[in-house]
PDB file of N, CA and C in Angstrom:
ATOM      1  N   MET A   1      -4.302  -9.956  12.516  1.00  0.00           N
ATOM      2  CA  MET A   1      -3.866  -8.670  12.150  1.00  0.00           C
ATOM      3  C   MET A   1      -3.760  -8.055  10.693  1.00  0.00           C
ATOM      4  N   GLU A   2      -3.719  -7.074  11.526  1.00  0.00           N
ATOM      5  CA  GLU A   2      -4.975  -5.875   9.815  1.00  0.00           C
ATOM      6  C   GLU A   2      -3.153  -4.991   9.540  1.00  0.00           C
ATOM      7  N   PHE A   3      -3.320  -5.020   8.517  1.00  0.00           N
ATOM      8  CA  PHE A   3      -2.991  -4.512   7.117  1.00  0.00           C
ATOM      9  C   PHE A   3      -3.017  -3.446   6.131  1.00  0.00           C
ATOM     10  N   ARG A   4      -2.860  -2.579   6.257  1.00  0.00           N
ATOM     11  CA  ARG A   4      -3.055  -1.853   4.814  1.00  0.00           C
ATOM     12  C   ARG A   4      -2.279  -2.155   3.135  1.00  0.00           C
ATOM     13  N   GLU A   5      -2.879  -2.462   1.738  1.00  0.00           N
ATOM     14  CA  GLU A   5      -2.608  -2.862   1.540  1.00  0.00           C
ATOM     15  C   GLU A   5      -2.325  -1.430   0.015  1.00  0.00           C
ATOM     16  N   ILE A   6      -1.438  -1.357  -0.698  1.00  0.00           N
ATOM     17  CA  ILE A   6      -0.971  -0.402  -2.155  1.00  0.00           C
ATOM     18  C   ILE A   6      -1.323  -1.076  -3.267  1.00  0.00           C
ATOM     19  N   TYR A   7      -2.298  -1.485  -3.596  1.00  0.00           N
ATOM     20  CA  TYR A   7      -2.545  -2.317  -5.034  1.00  0.00           C
ATOM     21  C   TYR A   7      -2.755  -1.346  -6.243  1.00  0.00           C
ATOM     22  N   CYS A   8      -1.926  -1.550  -6.736  1.00  0.00           N
ATOM     23  CA  CYS A   8      -2.343  -1.234  -8.017  1.00  0.00           C
ATOM     24  C   CYS A   8      -3.390  -2.016  -9.314  1.00  0.00           C
ATOM     25  N   THR A   9      -4.105  -1.040  -9.472  1.00  0.00           N
ATOM     26  CA  THR A   9      -5.188  -1.688 -10.160  1.00  0.00           C
ATOM     27  C   THR A   9      -5.050  -1.537 -11.807  1.00  0.00           C
ATOM     28  N   SER A  10      -4.313  -1.323 -12.093  1.00  0.00           N
ATOM     29  CA  SER A  10      -3.483  -1.428 -13.215  1.00  0.00           C
ATOM     30  C   SER A  10      -2.941  -2.512 -14.443  1.00  0.00           C
ATOM     31  N   CYS A  11      -1.770  -3.105 -12.871  1.00  0.00           N
ATOM     32  CA  CYS A  11      -1.486  -3.985 -13.021  1.00  0.00           C
ATOM     33  C   CYS A  11      -1.716  -5.032 -12.757  1.00  0.00           C
ATOM     34  N   LYS A  12      -2.871  -4.651 -11.764  1.00  0.00           N
ATOM     35  CA  LYS A  12      -3.624  -5.656 -10.741  1.00  0.00           C
ATOM     36  C   LYS A  12      -2.440  -6.591 -10.444  1.00  0.00           C
ATOM     37  N   LYS A  13      -2.032  -6.210  -9.007  1.00  0.00           N
ATOM     38  CA  LYS A  13      -0.692  -6.651  -8.390  1.00  0.00           C
ATOM     39  C   LYS A  13      -0.848  -5.885  -7.323  1.00  0.00           C
ATOM     40  N   VAL A  14      -0.499  -6.756  -5.909  1.00  0.00           N
ATOM     41  CA  VAL A  14      -0.663  -5.789  -4.401  1.00  0.00           C
ATOM     42  C   VAL A  14       1.265  -5.016  -4.889  1.00  0.00           C
ATOM     43  N   ILE A  15       1.574  -4.456  -4.738  1.00  0.00           N
ATOM     44  CA  ILE A  15       3.031  -3.540  -4.754  1.00  0.00           C
ATOM     45  C   ILE A  15       3.631  -3.449  -3.184  1.00  0.00           C
ATOM     46  N   GLY A  16       2.628  -3.407  -2.017  1.00  0.00           N
ATOM     47  CA  GLY A  16       2.910  -3.474  -0.748  1.00  0.00           C
ATOM     48  C   GLY A  16       1.910  -4.104   0.677  1.00  0.00           C
ATOM     49  N   ARG A  17       2.318  -4.517   1.519  1.00  0.00           N
ATOM     50  CA  ARG A  17       1.766  -4.667   2.783  1.00  0.00           C
ATOM     51  C   ARG A  17       2.262  -4.288   4.201  1.00  0.00           C
ATOM     52  N   TYR A  18       1.952  -3.226   4.604  1.00  0.00           N
ATOM     53  CA  TYR A  18       2.380  -2.702   5.721  1.00  0.00           C
ATOM     54  C   TYR A  18       1.642  -3.001   6.710  1.00  0.00           C
ATOM     55  N   ASN A  19       1.679  -3.298   8.270  1.00  0.00           N
ATOM     56  CA  ASN A  19       1.239  -3.309   9.387  1.00  0.00           C
ATOM     57  C   ASN A  19       0.166  -2.700   9.962  1.00  0.00           C
ATOM     58  N   ILE A  20      -0.792  -2.166  10.270  1.00  0.00           N
ATOM     59  CA  ILE A  20      -0.685  -1.156  11.065  1.00  0.00           C
ATOM     60  C   ILE A  20      -0.497  -0.498  12.081  1.00  0.00           C
ATOM     61  N   LYS A  21       0.338  -1.587  13.264  1.00  0.00           N
ATOM     62  CA  LYS A  21       0.603  -1.054  14.275  1.00  0.00           C
ATOM     63  C   LYS A  21       2.607  -1.141  13.864  1.00  0.00           C
ATOM     64  N   PHE A  22       2.235  -0.880  13.015  1.00  0.00           N
ATOM     65  CA  PHE A  22       4.228  -0.710  12.773  1.00  0.00           C
ATOM     66  C   PHE A  22       4.154   0.653  11.624  1.00  0.00           C
ATOM     67  N   TYR A  23       3.049   1.088  11.059  1.00  0.00           N
ATOM     68  CA  TYR A  23       2.909   2.102  10.142  1.00  0.00           C
ATOM     69  C   TYR A  23       1.910   2.504  10.300  1.00  0.00           C
ATOM     70  N   SER A  24       1.971   4.401  10.323  1.00  0.00           N
ATOM     71  CA  SER A  24       0.625   4.729   9.821  1.00  0.00           C
ATOM     72  C   SER A  24      -0.114   5.114   8.979  1.00  0.00           C
ATOM     73  N   GLU A  25      -0.979   6.357   8.542  1.00  0.00           N
ATOM     74  CA  GLU A  25      -1.308   6.356   7.323  1.00  0.00           C
ATOM     75  C   GLU A  25      -0.609   7.270   6.764  1.00  0.00           C
ATOM     76  N   ASP A  26       0.424   8.369   8.099  1.00  0.00           N
ATOM     77  CA  ASP A  26       1.370   9.282   6.860  1.00  0.00           C
ATOM     78  C   ASP A  26       2.603   8.565   6.783  1.00  0.00           C
ATOM     79  N   LYS A  27       2.536   7.508   7.623  1.00  0.00           N
ATOM     80  CA  LYS A  27       4.112   7.275   7.171  1.00  0.00           C
ATOM     81  C   LYS A  27       3.697   6.431   5.821  1.00  0.00           C
ATOM     82  N   ILE A  28       2.500   5.746   5.963  1.00  0.00           N
ATOM     83  CA  ILE A  28       2.175   4.701   4.015  1.00  0.00           C
ATOM     84  C   ILE A  28       2.353   5.730   2.977  1.00  0.00           C
ATOM     85  N   ALA A  29       1.688   7.113   3.498  1.00  0.00           N
ATOM     86  CA  ALA A  29       1.874   8.051   2.234  1.00  0.00           C
ATOM     87  C   ALA A  29       3.480   8.542   1.921  1.00  0.00           C
ATOM     88  N   GLU A  30       4.091   8.623   2.657  1.00  0.00           N
ATOM     89  CA  GLU A  30       5.600   9.115   2.592  1.00  0.00           C
ATOM     90  C   GLU A  30       6.031   7.543   2.007  1.00  0.00           C
ATOM     91  N   LEU A  31       5.893   6.353   2.055  1.00  0.00           N
ATOM     92  CA  LEU A  31       6.180   6.073   1.691  1.00  0.00           C
ATOM     93  C   LEU A  31       5.418   5.995   0.469  1.00  0.00           C
ATOM     94  N   MET A  32       4.829   6.245  -0.256  1.00  0.00           N
ATOM     95  CA  MET A  32       4.081   5.958  -1.428  1.00  0.00           C
ATOM     96  C   MET A  32       4.486   7.445  -2.179  1.00  0.00           C
ATOM     97  N   LYS A  33       5.559   8.262  -1.899  1.00  0.00           N
ATOM     98  CA  LYS A  33       6.099   9.159  -2.436  1.00  0.00           C
ATOM     99  C   LYS A  33       7.436   8.668  -2.879  1.00  0.00           C
ATOM    100  N   THR A  34       8.337   7.914  -1.830  1.00  0.00           N
ATOM    101  CA  THR A  34       9.605   7.619  -2.287  1.00  0.00           C
ATOM    102  C   THR A  34       9.176   6.333  -2.775  1.00  0.00           C
ATOM    103  N   SER A  35       9.353   5.369  -2.519  1.00  0.00           N
ATOM    104  CA  SER A  35       9.357   4.078  -2.642  1.00  0.00           C
ATOM    105  C   SER A  35       8.288   3.791  -4.455  1.00  0.00           C
ATOM    106  N   HIS A  36       7.227   4.069  -3.818  1.00  0.00           N
ATOM    107  CA  HIS A  36       6.109   3.319  -5.163  1.00  0.00           C
ATOM    108  C   HIS A  36       5.921   4.156  -6.532  1.00  0.00           C
ATOM    109  N   VAL A  37       6.736   5.787  -6.490  1.00  0.00           N
ATOM    110  CA  VAL A  37       6.452   6.743  -7.257  1.00  0.00           C
ATOM    111  C   VAL A  37       6.414   6.538  -8.719  1.00  0.00           C
ATOM    112  N   THR A  38       7.634   5.247  -9.227  1.00  0.00           N
ATOM    113  CA  THR A  38       7.152   5.247 -10.500  1.00  0.00           C
ATOM    114  C   THR A  38       5.767   4.369 -10.817  1.00  0.00           C
ATOM    115  N   HIS A  39       4.854   3.693  -9.961  1.00  0.00           N
ATOM    116  CA  HIS A  39       3.324   3.887 -10.365  1.00  0.00           C
ATOM    117  C   HIS A  39       2.575   4.641 -10.240  1.00  0.00           C
ATOM    118  N   VAL A  40       2.789   5.790  -9.205  1.00  0.00           N
ATOM    119  CA  VAL A  40       2.129   7.319  -9.936  1.00  0.00           C
ATOM    120  C   VAL A  40       2.519   7.576 -11.004  1.00  0.00           C
ATOM    121  N   ARG A  41       3.391   7.616 -10.856  1.00  0.00           N
ATOM    122  CA  ARG A  41       4.673   8.692 -12.766  1.00  0.00           C
ATOM    123  C   ARG A  41       3.816   7.923 -14.227  1.00  0.00           C
ATOM    124  N   ASN A  42       4.025   6.895 -13.868  1.00  0.00           N
ATOM    125  CA  ASN A  42       3.251   5.808 -14.783  1.00  0.00           C
ATOM    126  C   ASN A  42       1.615   6.305 -15.239  1.00  0.00           C
ATOM    127  N   GLY A  43       1.112   6.838 -14.231  1.00  0.00           N
ATOM    128  CA  GLY A  43      -0.676   7.002 -14.347  1.00  0.00           C
ATOM    129  C   GLY A  43      -1.080   5.830 -14.054  1.00  0.00           C
ATOM    130  N   HIS A  44      -0.582   5.012 -13.513  1.00  0.00           N
ATOM    131  CA  HIS A  44      -1.792   3.700 -12.768  1.00  0.00           C
ATOM    132  C   HIS A  44      -2.497   4.546 -11.729  1.00  0.00           C
ATOM    133  N   GLN A  45      -3.542   3.753 -11.329  1.00  0.00           N
ATOM    134  CA  GLN A  45      -4.287   3.931 -10.546  1.00  0.00           C
ATOM    135  C   GLN A  45      -3.933   3.127  -9.210  1.00  0.00           C
ATOM    136  N   ILE A  46      -3.827   4.042  -8.276  1.00  0.00           N
ATOM    137  CA  ILE A  46      -3.339   3.125  -6.817  1.00  0.00           C
ATOM    138  C   ILE A  46      -4.211   3.449  -5.765  1.00  0.00           C
ATOM    139  N   ASN A  47      -4.987   2.167  -5.329  1.00  0.00           N
ATOM    140  CA  ASN A  47      -5.826   2.218  -3.616  1.00  0.00           C
ATOM    141  C   ASN A  47      -4.878   1.474  -2.799  1.00  0.00           C
ATOM    142  N   ILE A  48      -5.630   2.454  -1.855  1.00  0.00           N
ATOM    143  CA  ILE A  48      -4.920   1.970  -0.850  1.00  0.00           C
ATOM    144  C   ILE A  48      -5.752   1.634   0.279  1.00  0.00           C
ATOM    145  N   ARG A  49      -6.087  -0.050   0.865  1.00  0.00           N
ATOM    146  CA  ARG A  49      -7.161  -0.653   1.071  1.00  0.00           C
ATOM    147  C   ARG A  49      -7.103  -1.548   2.264  1.00  0.00           C
ATOM    148  N   LYS A  50      -7.592  -1.783   3.374  1.00  0.00           N
ATOM    149  CA  LYS A  50      -7.440  -2.695   4.624  1.00  0.00           C
ATOM    150  C   LYS A  50      -7.292  -4.043   3.776  1.00  0.00           C
ATOM    151  N   PHE A  51      -6.483  -4.609   4.894  1.00  0.00           N
ATOM    152  CA  PHE A  51      -6.417  -6.118   4.749  1.00  0.00           C
ATOM    153  C   PHE A  51      -6.458  -7.078   5.913  1.00  0.00           C
ATOM    154  N   GLU A  52      -7.152  -7.867   6.642  1.00  0.00           N
ATOM    155  CA  GLU A  52      -7.348  -8.212   7.348  1.00  0.00           C
ATOM    156  C   GLU A  52      -6.733 -10.073   7.314  1.00  0.00           C
ATOM    157  N   LYS A  53      -5.563 -10.762   7.899  1.00  0.00           N
ATOM    158  CA  LYS A  53      -4.887 -11.663   7.710  1.00  0.00           C
ATOM    159  C   LYS A  53      -5.556 -12.508   9.242  1.00  0.00           C
ATOM    160  N   ASN A  54      -5.793 -13.598   9.762  1.00  0.00           N
ATOM    161  CA  ASN A  54      -6.354 -14.517  11.213  1.00  0.00           C
ATOM    162  C   ASN A  54      -5.001 -15.091  10.814  1.00  0.00           C
TER     163      ASN A  54
END
């Protein structure tokens, strides 16, 4: 299974993990604007990376 991970490099933790099958890049961007906006407003560095789970 493939996931997209939202990772905060400032906190050094995973904020969210979303299945590629159900969440497109547009949906993940929308989640960043609504659910994870506090990290962005606080000046944290956010990375979206691909994650594979076997």
